[in-house]
Every structure is written in C-alpha cells, then in structure tokens.
PDB file of C-alpha atoms and ligand atoms in Angstrom:
ATOM      1  CA  MET W   1       9.663 -16.003  -5.142  1.00 72.00           C
ATOM      2  CA  SER W   2       9.288 -13.539  -8.097  1.00 84.00           C
ATOM      3  CA  LYS W   3       6.614 -10.595  -8.103  1.00 95.00           C
ATOM      4  CA  SER W   4       5.263  -8.363 -10.750  1.00 97.00           C
ATOM      5  CA  VAL W   5       4.550  -4.921  -9.417  1.00 98.00           C
ATOM      6  CA  LEU W   6       3.705  -1.318 -10.792  1.00 98.00           C
ATOM      7  CA  MET W   7       5.588   1.658  -9.666  1.00 98.00           C
ATOM      8  CA  CYS W   8       5.359   5.494 -10.713  1.00 98.00           C
ATOM      9  CA  PRO W   9       8.398   7.653 -10.662  1.00 98.00           C
ATOM     10  CA  PRO W  10       8.264  10.708  -8.191  1.00 98.00           C
ATOM     11  CA  THR W  11       8.732  13.225 -11.006  1.00 98.00           C
ATOM     12  CA  TYR W  12       5.746  15.631  -9.803  1.00 98.00           C
ATOM     13  CA  PHE W  13       5.769  14.293  -6.330  1.00 98.00           C
ATOM     14  CA  GLU W  14       5.192  17.118  -3.590  1.00 98.00           C
ATOM     15  CA  ILE W  15       2.733  18.313  -0.776  1.00 98.00           C
ATOM     16  CA  GLU W  16       0.190  20.167  -2.853  1.00 96.00           C
ATOM     17  CA  TYR W  17      -2.723  19.511  -0.566  1.00 97.00           C
ATOM     18  CA  GLU W  18      -3.271  17.962   3.022  1.00 97.00           C
ATOM     19  CA  ILE W  19      -5.556  14.828   2.944  1.00 97.00           C
ATOM     20  CA  ASN W  20      -4.094  12.886   5.988  1.00 97.00           C
ATOM     21  CA  PRO W  21      -2.487  13.810   9.179  1.00 96.00           C
ATOM     22  CA  TRP W  22       1.025  13.333   8.065  1.00 97.00           C
ATOM     23  CA  MET W  23       0.867  16.019   4.984  1.00 97.00           C
ATOM     24  CA  SER W  24       1.674  19.634   5.956  1.00 97.00           C
ATOM     25  CA  LYS W  25       2.404  21.981   3.129  1.00 97.00           C
ATOM     26  CA  ASP W  26       4.748  23.567   5.547  1.00 97.00           C
ATOM     27  CA  ASN W  27       7.080  20.431   5.410  1.00 98.00           C
ATOM     28  CA  PRO W  28       7.959  20.226   1.770  1.00 97.00           C
ATOM     29  CA  VAL W  29       9.426  17.301  -0.044  1.00 98.00           C
ATOM     30  CA  ASP W  30      13.123  17.372  -1.095  1.00 98.00           C
ATOM     31  CA  PRO W  31      12.703  16.234  -4.731  1.00 98.00           C
ATOM     32  CA  GLU W  32      16.190  14.971  -5.257  1.00 98.00           C
ATOM     33  CA  LEU W  33      16.142  13.041  -2.134  1.00 98.00           C
ATOM     34  CA  ALA W  34      12.778  11.720  -3.070  1.00 98.00           C
ATOM     35  CA  LEU W  35      13.966  10.425  -6.515  1.00 98.00           C
ATOM     36  CA  GLN W  36      17.117   8.928  -4.744  1.00 98.00           C
ATOM     37  CA  GLN W  37      14.952   7.175  -2.073  1.00 98.00           C
ATOM     38  CA  TRP W  38      12.464   5.889  -4.940  1.00 98.00           C
ATOM     39  CA  GLN W  39      15.385   4.636  -7.176  1.00 98.00           C
ATOM     40  CA  ALA W  40      16.668   2.704  -4.170  1.00 98.00           C
ATOM     41  CA  ILE W  41      13.516   0.948  -3.752  1.00 98.00           C
ATOM     42  CA  TYR W  42      13.224   0.200  -7.737  1.00 98.00           C
ATOM     43  CA  ASP W  43      16.931  -1.312  -7.376  1.00 98.00           C
ATOM     44  CA  ILE W  44      16.121  -3.376  -4.511  1.00 98.00           C
ATOM     45  CA  TYR W  45      13.126  -5.010  -6.255  1.00 98.00           C
ATOM     46  CA  THR W  46      14.659  -5.419  -9.556  1.00 98.00           C
ATOM     47  CA  LYS W  47      18.474  -6.104  -8.740  1.00 97.00           C
ATOM     48  CA  GLN W  48      18.225  -7.742  -5.662  1.00 97.00           C
ATOM     49  CA  PHE W  49      14.829  -9.354  -5.271  1.00 97.00           C
ATOM     50  CA  GLY W  50      14.528 -10.264  -8.860  1.00 97.00           C
ATOM     51  CA  TRP W  51      11.015  -8.757  -9.018  1.00 98.00           C
ATOM     52  CA  ASP W  52       9.615  -7.620 -12.409  1.00 97.00           C
ATOM     53  CA  VAL W  53       8.788  -3.818 -11.838  1.00 98.00           C
ATOM     54  CA  LYS W  54       6.539  -2.025 -14.583  1.00 98.00           C
ATOM     55  CA  LYS W  55       6.480   1.644 -14.788  1.00 98.00           C
ATOM     56  CA  ILE W  56       3.398   3.948 -15.337  1.00 98.00           C
ATOM     57  CA  GLU W  57       4.219   7.512 -16.793  1.00 98.00           C
ATOM     58  CA  PRO W  58       3.686  10.152 -14.021  1.00 98.00           C
ATOM     59  CA  GLN W  59       1.198  12.865 -14.350  1.00 98.00           C
ATOM     60  CA  GLN W  60       1.723  16.880 -13.406  1.00 96.00           C
ATOM     61  CA  ASN W  61      -0.457  18.103 -10.796  1.00 96.00           C
ATOM     62  CA  LEU W  62      -1.216  14.421  -9.693  1.00 98.00           C
ATOM     63  CA  PRO W  63       1.612  14.235  -6.959  1.00 98.00           C
ATOM     64  CA  ASP W  64       0.375  11.192  -5.043  1.00 98.00           C
ATOM     65  CA  MET W  65       0.218   9.010  -8.440  1.00 98.00           C
ATOM     66  CA  VAL W  66       3.724   7.921  -7.062  1.00 98.00           C
ATOM     67  CA  PHE W  67       1.703   5.886  -4.562  1.00 98.00           C
ATOM     68  CA  THR W  68       0.300   3.145  -6.896  1.00 98.00           C
ATOM     69  CA  ALA W  69      -0.670   0.913  -4.162  1.00 98.00           C
ATOM     70  CA  ASN W  70      -3.913   3.024  -4.436  1.00 98.00           C
ATOM     71  CA  GLY W  71      -4.105   2.686  -8.106  1.00 98.00           C
ATOM     72  CA  GLY W  72      -6.176  -0.530  -7.628  1.00 98.00           C
ATOM     73  CA  LEU W  73      -6.258  -4.013  -6.414  1.00 98.00           C
ATOM     74  CA  VAL W  74      -5.430  -6.726  -9.064  1.00 98.00           C
ATOM     75  CA  ILE W  75      -6.076 -10.299  -8.436  1.00 98.00           C
ATOM     76  CA  ASP W  76      -6.334 -13.115 -11.091  1.00 96.00           C
ATOM     77  CA  GLY W  77      -5.598 -10.613 -13.801  1.00 95.00           C
ATOM     78  CA  LYS W  78      -8.874  -8.717 -12.558  1.00 98.00           C
ATOM     79  CA  VAL W  79      -8.697  -5.219 -11.546  1.00 98.00           C
ATOM     80  CA  ALA W  80     -10.795  -3.318  -8.958  1.00 98.00           C
ATOM     81  CA  LEU W  81     -10.041   0.263  -9.906  1.00 98.00           C
ATOM     82  CA  PRO W  82      -9.988   3.001  -7.148  1.00 98.00           C
ATOM     83  CA  THR W  83     -12.821   5.469  -6.238  1.00 98.00           C
ATOM     84  CA  PHE W  84     -10.763   7.951  -4.414  1.00 98.00           C
ATOM     85  CA  ARG W  85     -12.238   9.789  -1.455  1.00 97.00           C
ATOM     86  CA  ALA W  86     -10.198  13.042  -1.858  1.00 96.00           C
ATOM     87  CA  PRO W  87     -11.224  15.048  -4.860  1.00 97.00           C
ATOM     88  CA  ASP W  88      -7.363  15.793  -5.334  1.00 97.00           C
ATOM     89  CA  ARG W  89      -6.697  12.337  -6.118  1.00 98.00           C
ATOM     90  CA  GLN W  90      -9.760  11.357  -8.315  1.00 98.00           C
ATOM     91  CA  ALA W  91      -7.982  12.063 -11.789  1.00 98.00           C
ATOM     92  CA  GLU W  92      -5.696   9.480 -11.134  1.00 98.00           C
ATOM     93  CA  THR W  93      -8.133   6.572 -11.576  1.00 98.00           C
ATOM     94  CA  GLU W  94      -8.458   7.364 -15.290  1.00 98.00           C
ATOM     95  CA  HIS W  95      -4.519   7.152 -15.762  1.00 98.00           C
ATOM     96  CA  PHE W  96      -4.396   3.820 -13.910  1.00 98.00           C
ATOM     97  CA  ASN W  97      -7.353   2.552 -15.833  1.00 98.00           C
ATOM     98  CA  ASN W  98      -5.422   3.444 -18.990  1.00 98.00           C
ATOM     99  CA  TRP W  99      -2.409   1.712 -18.264  1.00 98.00           C
ATOM    100  CA  PHE W 100      -4.055  -1.546 -17.005  1.00 98.00           C
ATOM    101  CA  TYR W 101      -6.044  -1.500 -20.253  1.00 97.00           C
ATOM    102  CA  ALA W 102      -2.849  -0.876 -22.377  1.00 98.00           C
ATOM    103  CA  ASN W 103      -1.273  -3.864 -20.607  1.00 97.00           C
ATOM    104  CA  GLY W 104      -3.638  -6.479 -21.410  1.00 96.00           C
ATOM    105  CA  LEU W 105      -5.928  -6.304 -18.291  1.00 96.00           C
ATOM    106  CA  GLN W 106      -9.886  -6.241 -19.639  1.00 95.00           C
ATOM    107  CA  ASP W 107     -11.846  -7.106 -16.493  1.00 97.00           C
ATOM    108  CA  PHE W 108     -12.584  -4.046 -14.467  1.00 98.00           C
ATOM    109  CA  LEU W 109     -14.805  -3.006 -11.371  1.00 98.00           C
ATOM    110  CA  GLU W 110     -15.683   0.636 -10.956  1.00 98.00           C
ATOM    111  CA  PRO W 111     -16.498   0.549  -7.270  1.00 98.00           C
ATOM    112  CA  LYS W 112     -19.791   2.774  -6.352  1.00 98.00           C
ATOM    113  CA  TYR W 113     -18.375   3.324  -2.800  1.00 98.00           C
ATOM    114  CA  ASP W 114     -14.945   4.601  -1.769  1.00 98.00           C
ATOM    115  CA  PHE W 115     -12.147   2.225  -2.342  1.00 98.00           C
ATOM    116  CA  GLU W 116      -8.516   3.114  -2.305  1.00 98.00           C
ATOM    117  CA  GLY W 117      -7.050  -0.015  -3.910  1.00 98.00           C
ATOM    118  CA  GLU W 118      -4.392  -2.128  -2.209  1.00 98.00           C
ATOM    119  CA  GLY W 119      -3.735   0.601   0.295  1.00 98.00           C
ATOM    120  CA  ASP W 120      -6.934  -0.794   1.985  1.00 98.00           C
ATOM    121  CA  ALA W 121      -7.022  -4.302   0.636  1.00 98.00           C
ATOM    122  CA  LEU W 122      -4.472  -7.029   1.355  1.00 98.00           C
ATOM    123  CA  VAL W 123      -4.420 -10.334  -0.018  1.00 98.00           C
ATOM    124  CA  TRP W 124      -3.761 -13.186   2.293  1.00 98.00           C
ATOM    125  CA  ASN W 125      -3.693 -16.646   0.959  1.00 97.00           C
ATOM    126  CA  ASP W 126      -7.438 -16.713  -0.617  1.00 97.00           C
ATOM    127  CA  LEU W 127      -8.735 -14.016   1.686  1.00 98.00           C
ATOM    128  CA  ILE W 128      -8.675 -10.355   1.412  1.00 98.00           C
ATOM    129  CA  PHE W 129      -8.398  -8.159   4.555  1.00 98.00           C
ATOM    130  CA  ALA W 130     -10.061  -4.757   3.959  1.00 98.00           C
ATOM    131  CA  GLY W 131      -9.746  -1.640   5.929  1.00 98.00           C
ATOM    132  CA  TYR W 132     -12.357   1.080   6.602  1.00 98.00           C
ATOM    133  CA  PRO W 133     -13.532   3.728   7.457  1.00 98.00           C
ATOM    134  CA  TRP W 134     -10.942   6.727   6.942  1.00 98.00           C
ATOM    135  CA  ARG W 135     -10.517   6.368   2.966  1.00 98.00           C
ATOM    136  CA  SER W 136     -12.393   3.342   2.006  1.00 98.00           C
ATOM    137  CA  ASP W 137     -16.384   2.646   2.776  1.00 98.00           C
ATOM    138  CA  LEU W 138     -17.308  -0.620   4.280  1.00 98.00           C
ATOM    139  CA  ALA W 139     -19.824  -0.989   1.754  1.00 98.00           C
ATOM    140  CA  SER W 140     -17.066  -1.294  -0.908  1.00 98.00           C
ATOM    141  CA  HIS W 141     -15.922  -4.380   0.669  1.00 98.00           C
ATOM    142  CA  SER W 142     -19.113  -6.376  -0.696  1.00 98.00           C
ATOM    143  CA  GLU W 143     -18.194  -5.169  -4.155  1.00 98.00           C
ATOM    144  CA  ILE W 144     -14.747  -6.346  -4.028  1.00 98.00           C
ATOM    145  CA  ALA W 145     -16.048  -9.653  -2.480  1.00 98.00           C
ATOM    146  CA  SER W 146     -18.418 -10.366  -5.259  1.00 98.00           C
ATOM    147  CA  PHE W 147     -16.130  -9.133  -8.001  1.00 98.00           C
ATOM    148  CA  PHE W 148     -13.180 -11.426  -7.068  1.00 98.00           C
ATOM    149  CA  ASP W 149     -15.231 -14.013  -5.801  1.00 98.00           C
ATOM    150  CA  ARG W 150     -13.118 -14.134  -2.513  1.00 98.00           C
ATOM    151  CA  GLU W 151     -14.107 -13.780   1.064  1.00 98.00           C
ATOM    152  CA  VAL W 152     -13.221 -10.344   2.273  1.00 98.00           C
ATOM    153  CA  ILE W 153     -12.520  -9.756   6.193  1.00 98.00           C
ATOM    154  CA  SER W 154     -13.576  -5.987   7.111  1.00 98.00           C
ATOM    155  CA  LEU W 155     -11.004  -4.563   9.510  1.00 98.00           C
ATOM    156  CA  GLN W 156     -12.076  -1.064  11.279  1.00 98.00           C
ATOM    157  CA  LEU W 157      -9.167   1.281  11.510  1.00 98.00           C
ATOM    158  CA  ALA W 158      -9.196   3.090  14.816  1.00 98.00           C
ATOM    159  CA  ASP W 159      -6.257   5.677  14.703  1.00 97.00           C
ATOM    160  CA  ALA W 160      -6.388   8.524  11.887  1.00 97.00           C
ATOM    161  CA  ARG W 161      -2.556   8.249  11.559  1.00 97.00           C
ATOM    162  CA  PHE W 162      -2.907   4.883  10.107  1.00 98.00           C
ATOM    163  CA  TYR W 163      -5.667   5.882   7.851  1.00 98.00           C
ATOM    164  CA  HIS W 164      -4.878   3.072   5.171  1.00 98.00           C
ATOM    165  CA  LEU W 165      -4.765  -0.649   6.155  1.00 98.00           C
ATOM    166  CA  ASP W 166      -1.348  -1.096   4.636  1.00 98.00           C
ATOM    167  CA  THR W 167       0.050   1.541   7.139  1.00 98.00           C
ATOM    168  CA  CYS W 168      -0.546  -0.998  10.140  1.00 98.00           C
ATOM    169  CA  LEU W 169      -0.765  -4.463   8.904  1.00 98.00           C
ATOM    170  CA  SER W 170       1.657  -6.218   6.745  1.00 98.00           C
ATOM    171  CA  ILE W 171       1.369  -9.668   5.059  1.00 98.00           C
ATOM    172  CA  ILE W 172       4.617 -11.292   5.592  1.00 98.00           C
ATOM    173  CA  ASP W 173       3.802 -15.161   4.490  1.00 98.00           C
ATOM    174  CA  GLY W 174       0.974 -17.596   4.175  1.00 98.00           C
ATOM    175  CA  ASP W 175       1.220 -17.979   8.133  1.00 98.00           C
ATOM    176  CA  THR W 176       2.277 -14.580   9.320  1.00 98.00           C
ATOM    177  CA  VAL W 177       1.367 -10.975   9.191  1.00 98.00           C
ATOM    178  CA  ALA W 178       2.804  -8.002  11.379  1.00 98.00           C
ATOM    179  CA  LEU W 179       0.632  -5.213  12.764  1.00 98.00           C
ATOM    180  CA  TRP W 180       0.428  -2.423  15.361  1.00 98.00           C
ATOM    181  CA  PRO W 181      -2.547  -3.488  17.578  1.00 98.00           C
ATOM    182  CA  GLU W 182      -3.969  -0.102  18.553  1.00 98.00           C
ATOM    183  CA  ALA W 183      -4.703   0.993  15.063  1.00 98.00           C
ATOM    184  CA  PHE W 184      -7.497  -1.527  15.091  1.00 98.00           C
ATOM    185  CA  SER W 185     -11.033  -1.739  16.844  1.00 98.00           C
ATOM    186  CA  VAL W 186     -11.033  -4.579  19.348  1.00 98.00           C
ATOM    187  CA  GLU W 187     -13.152  -6.696  16.947  1.00 98.00           C
ATOM    188  CA  ALA W 188     -10.732  -6.091  14.033  1.00 98.00           C
ATOM    189  CA  LEU W 189      -7.925  -7.268  16.032  1.00 98.00           C
ATOM    190  CA  ALA W 190      -9.752 -10.134  17.101  1.00 98.00           C
ATOM    191  CA  LYS W 191     -10.745 -11.331  13.571  1.00 98.00           C
ATOM    192  CA  ILE W 192      -7.058 -11.157  12.600  1.00 98.00           C
ATOM    193  CA  HIS W 193      -6.033 -13.466  15.372  1.00 98.00           C
ATOM    194  CA  GLN W 194      -8.863 -15.949  14.768  1.00 98.00           C
ATOM    195  CA  THR W 195      -7.629 -15.984  11.284  1.00 98.00           C
ATOM    196  CA  VAL W 196      -3.771 -15.938  10.971  1.00 98.00           C
ATOM    197  CA  PRO W 197      -1.636 -18.297  12.981  1.00 98.00           C
ATOM    198  CA  ASN W 198       1.546 -16.112  13.366  1.00 98.00           C
ATOM    199  CA  VAL W 199       0.760 -12.461  14.202  1.00 98.00           C
ATOM    200  CA  ILE W 200       3.873 -10.116  15.043  1.00 98.00           C
ATOM    201  CA  GLU W 201       3.149  -7.270  17.089  1.00 98.00           C
ATOM    202  CA  ALA W 202       5.253  -4.131  16.128  1.00 98.00           C
ATOM    203  CA  SER W 203       5.988  -1.246  18.434  1.00 97.00           C
ATOM    204  CA  GLU W 204       4.310   2.103  18.152  1.00 97.00           C
ATOM    205  CA  HIS W 205       7.849   3.535  17.506  1.00 98.00           C
ATOM    206  CA  ASP W 206       8.234   1.067  14.329  1.00 98.00           C
ATOM    207  CA  ALA W 207       4.895   1.439  13.268  1.00 98.00           C
ATOM    208  CA  LEU W 208       4.912   5.432  13.420  1.00 98.00           C
ATOM    209  CA  ALA W 209       8.198   4.954  11.189  1.00 97.00           C
ATOM    210  CA  TYR W 210       6.046   3.191   8.602  1.00 97.00           C
ATOM    211  CA  GLY W 211       7.652  -0.109   9.440  1.00 98.00           C
ATOM    212  CA  LEU W 212       4.460  -2.060   8.766  1.00 98.00           C
ATOM    213  CA  ASN W 213       4.362  -0.476   5.150  1.00 98.00           C
ATOM    214  CA  MET W 214       6.440  -3.471   4.072  1.00 97.00           C
ATOM    215  CA  PRO W 215       6.362  -5.326   0.708  1.00 97.00           C
ATOM    216  CA  SER W 216       7.250  -9.090   1.158  1.00 97.00           C
ATOM    217  CA  ASP W 217       7.165 -12.015  -1.227  1.00 97.00           C
ATOM    218  CA  GLY W 218       7.180 -14.478   1.440  1.00 97.00           C
ATOM    219  CA  THR W 219      10.791 -14.660   1.761  1.00 97.00           C
ATOM    220  CA  GLN W 220      12.274 -11.275   1.128  1.00 98.00           C
ATOM    221  CA  VAL W 221      11.221  -8.067   2.574  1.00 98.00           C
ATOM    222  CA  VAL W 222      11.932  -4.378   2.367  1.00 98.00           C
ATOM    223  CA  VAL W 223      11.537  -2.473   5.688  1.00 98.00           C
ATOM    224  CA  SER W 224      11.923   1.192   6.576  1.00 98.00           C
ATOM    225  CA  GLU W 225      15.146   1.832   8.113  1.00 97.00           C
ATOM    226  CA  GLY W 226      13.349   3.663  10.990  1.00 97.00           C
ATOM    227  CA  ALA W 227      11.865   0.250  12.228  1.00 98.00           C
ATOM    228  CA  PRO W 228      14.914  -1.617  13.628  1.00 97.00           C
ATOM    229  CA  ASP W 229      13.076  -4.004  15.991  1.00 98.00           C
ATOM    230  CA  LEU W 230      10.513  -5.070  13.413  1.00 98.00           C
ATOM    231  CA  ALA W 231      13.559  -5.717  10.951  1.00 98.00           C
ATOM    232  CA  ASN W 232      15.136  -7.984  13.758  1.00 98.00           C
ATOM    233  CA  ARG W 233      11.739  -9.809  14.073  1.00 98.00           C
ATOM    234  CA  LEU W 234      11.881 -10.844  10.680  1.00 98.00           C
ATOM    235  CA  ILE W 235      15.682 -11.592  10.442  1.00 98.00           C
ATOM    236  CA  GLU W 236      15.012 -14.081  13.196  1.00 98.00           C
ATOM    237  CA  LEU W 237      11.884 -15.705  11.285  1.00 97.00           C
ATOM    238  CA  GLY W 238      14.349 -16.493   8.414  1.00 98.00           C
ATOM    239  CA  LYS W 239      13.422 -13.569   5.968  1.00 98.00           C
ATOM    240  CA  THR W 240      15.969 -11.848   3.785  1.00 98.00           C
ATOM    241  CA  VAL W 241      15.494  -8.222   5.013  1.00 98.00           C
ATOM    242  CA  VAL W 242      16.803  -4.970   3.248  1.00 98.00           C
ATOM    243  CA  THR W 243      16.210  -1.661   4.919  1.00 98.00           C
ATOM    244  CA  THR W 244      16.015   1.583   3.409  1.00 98.00           C
ATOM    245  CA  SER W 245      15.091   5.238   3.708  1.00 98.00           C
ATOM    246  CA  ILE W 246      11.649   6.831   3.043  1.00 97.00           C
ATOM    247  CA  SER W 247      11.820  10.343   5.058  1.00 97.00           C
ATOM    248  CA  GLU W 248      10.293  12.205   1.801  1.00 98.00           C
ATOM    249  CA  PHE W 249       7.433   9.954   1.170  1.00 98.00           C
ATOM    250  CA  GLN W 250       6.492   9.621   4.788  1.00 98.00           C
ATOM    251  CA  LYS W 251       5.933  13.458   4.707  1.00 98.00           C
ATOM    252  CA  SER W 252       2.911  12.537   2.515  1.00 98.00           C
ATOM    253  CA  GLY W 253       1.851   9.707   4.737  1.00 98.00           C
ATOM    254  CA  GLY W 254       3.098   6.921   2.435  1.00 97.00           C
ATOM    255  CA  GLY W 255       5.936   4.121   2.639  1.00 97.00           C
ATOM    256  CA  ILE W 256       7.655   1.510   0.656  1.00 98.00           C
ATOM    257  CA  LYS W 257       4.673  -0.416   0.027  1.00 98.00           C
ATOM    258  CA  CYS W 258       2.435   2.460  -0.798  1.00 98.00           C
ATOM    259  CA  LEU W 259       4.941   2.960  -3.885  1.00 98.00           C
ATOM    260  CA  THR W 260       4.291  -0.636  -5.032  1.00 98.00           C
ATOM    261  CA  LEU W 261       1.198  -2.108  -6.687  1.00 98.00           C
ATOM    262  CA  GLU W 262       1.263  -5.847  -7.022  1.00 98.00           C
ATOM    263  CA  LEU W 263       0.206  -7.119 -10.345  1.00 98.00           C
ATOM    264  CA  ARG W 264      -1.397 -10.528  -9.885  1.00 97.00           C
ATOM    265  CA  ALA W 265      -1.816 -12.598 -13.188  1.00 90.00           C
ATOM    266  CA  SER W 266      -4.610 -14.889 -14.104  1.00 74.00           C
TER     267      SER W 266
HETATM  268  N1  LIG P 301      -0.532  11.294   0.371  1.00 74.99           N
HETATM  269  C1  LIG P 301      -1.280  10.197  -0.086  1.00 74.99           C
HETATM  270  C2  LIG P 301      -2.729   9.915   0.424  1.00 74.99           C
HETATM  271  O1  LIG P 301      -2.872  10.585   1.507  1.00 74.99           O
HETATM  272  C3  LIG P 301      -0.429   9.005   0.735  1.00 74.99           C
HETATM  273  C4  LIG P 301      -0.905   7.579   0.135  1.00 74.99           C
HETATM  274  C5  LIG P 301      -0.498   6.375   0.813  1.00 74.99           C
HETATM  275  N2  LIG P 301      -0.806   5.190   0.314  1.00 74.99           N
HETATM  276  C6  LIG P 301      -0.932   4.173   1.029  1.00 74.99           C
HETATM  277  N3  LIG P 301      -1.148   3.151   0.272  1.00 74.99           N
HETATM  278  N4  LIG P 301      -1.193   3.997   2.250  1.00 74.99           N
HETATM  279  O2  LIG P 301      -3.505   9.372  -0.254  1.00 74.99           O
END
C-alpha cells in the first residue's frame, strides 16, 4: 500500500535545548551520521516501499523541525496544526502551516490547547488514539474529535521517557497495534485492549530502543535495528520488515516515525 508522507532534512538538527528526558546538550549529535541515517529512511520509503515522500525546507534554529510527525495531523486533506508546549518549538508551526497551504491544503484547526500533532495522535481505522499529558493537553482531544468528526480515544501516558504516544504505541494494521504496556495508565491500557483485537507487547528493551516508533503501511514496516524481538514478531505476522539505525535521532528523543508525517488525502 502506498503512502504519502512529509519529511524534513536534518540540515540544522542538533541538541540546542533539553525538553525531554533523552536530550542532553552534553551528548551532541554527529551531523554526518544523522544525515546518513535520515537518508537511509528516505531511501527505504521511496525505493523499497514505493511511498511518495515530500520534503519541507529545514529552518536554522529550529533543530527539531526534522521531527515532522509533530508538524500536524492530516486526515481527509484537513490539517490540525500543532500547538507546541515547549517555547523552543513554537516557531515551527508557521513553517508547517505555510507548507500545507502551499501544497493545496485549506482546512486548518489551530488548537487552543497544547497538541503535538501525530506525535500524540495515531489514526487506527476510523478512530484516533490520542496521548496526554506530557506534551499534549487532554482538552485538545475534543478539539481534534470535532474538527475531524472522528471518535478520539484518550490515553494517559505514565512514563516520562515515553512522552509522545508514538514512542510507546504503533499502528501496525487494521487489526494490530504494538505497545509497551508500562508506558500507559491502567485505564489507557484497558481501553486499547477493548478496542484492538491484536495487541503485540514489546519488551522494555525494544521500547527503549525506539522500536515502537515504527511507521507501517499495513504490510511494510521500518523498525529500529535496536529492537530485534519486535522485528521478529512482525516477520512472524507476515510483514515486510526493514531495520535501520536511528542513534543520532534518539539523542533527541526521536525515532523513525517521528521523522515522518502522514499526509492523508481527502
Ligand atoms: N526533540 C523532540 C522533542 O522533544 C523530539 C520529538 C519526537 N517526536 C515524536 N513524534 N515523538 O520535541
């Protein structure tokens, strides 16, 4: 299945500030390695998976713009823009807004409450799973639900290392998700089990290697090479699995899916 996604080259990617437990200015990024790792993901999407990858121009002093998953949530050609919690990232919104507008998208929501785009909102069939409270407000979920006219299932996250929903939950296909249970409140975990027929539990080891930050088109997935057990589970499920290294992005608390925003057309 083909997908259309948005990526941002890591030209200005570095650790300039610390806004999650993974980031430390004492643990700098190797820019050349970051570029190689980013390019490898781009090549997997375009050459191996046949996805359509669009690019947004990186901006100086906005090092986290590379994580386009936080640039919005796009469903049916409509865009919920991000309202970033950290002041360091707030200037990104205008650049994403301009890109969407220049690329023909016209229906926008500017959430009043903090909302960090697809980082905290994952589309599963007709539903949206949405995470809080680390980086998005629970109150943003009803804004999203009415804008897209979709049911939103709110999931409380319980471990600050897994501060965006897409670090601890991945959508694999129409029947299947993968997750690390301890990143969720008891109620949140119960809601997922009540909703999704097939729930794969990753190990803490694989979750910490950003294995769950995994883009899938239902048949093809890219998995962090630090998460071999998870990769094997997906192979057993019949998926085409490609693994790749994301060490430099993990220094910023990001992985493969964070570098990717899905553009769901109308
Ligand atoms: N350094 C970025 C931040 O803390 C990483 C964003 C990761 N994005 C994601 N979708 N999980 O905002």
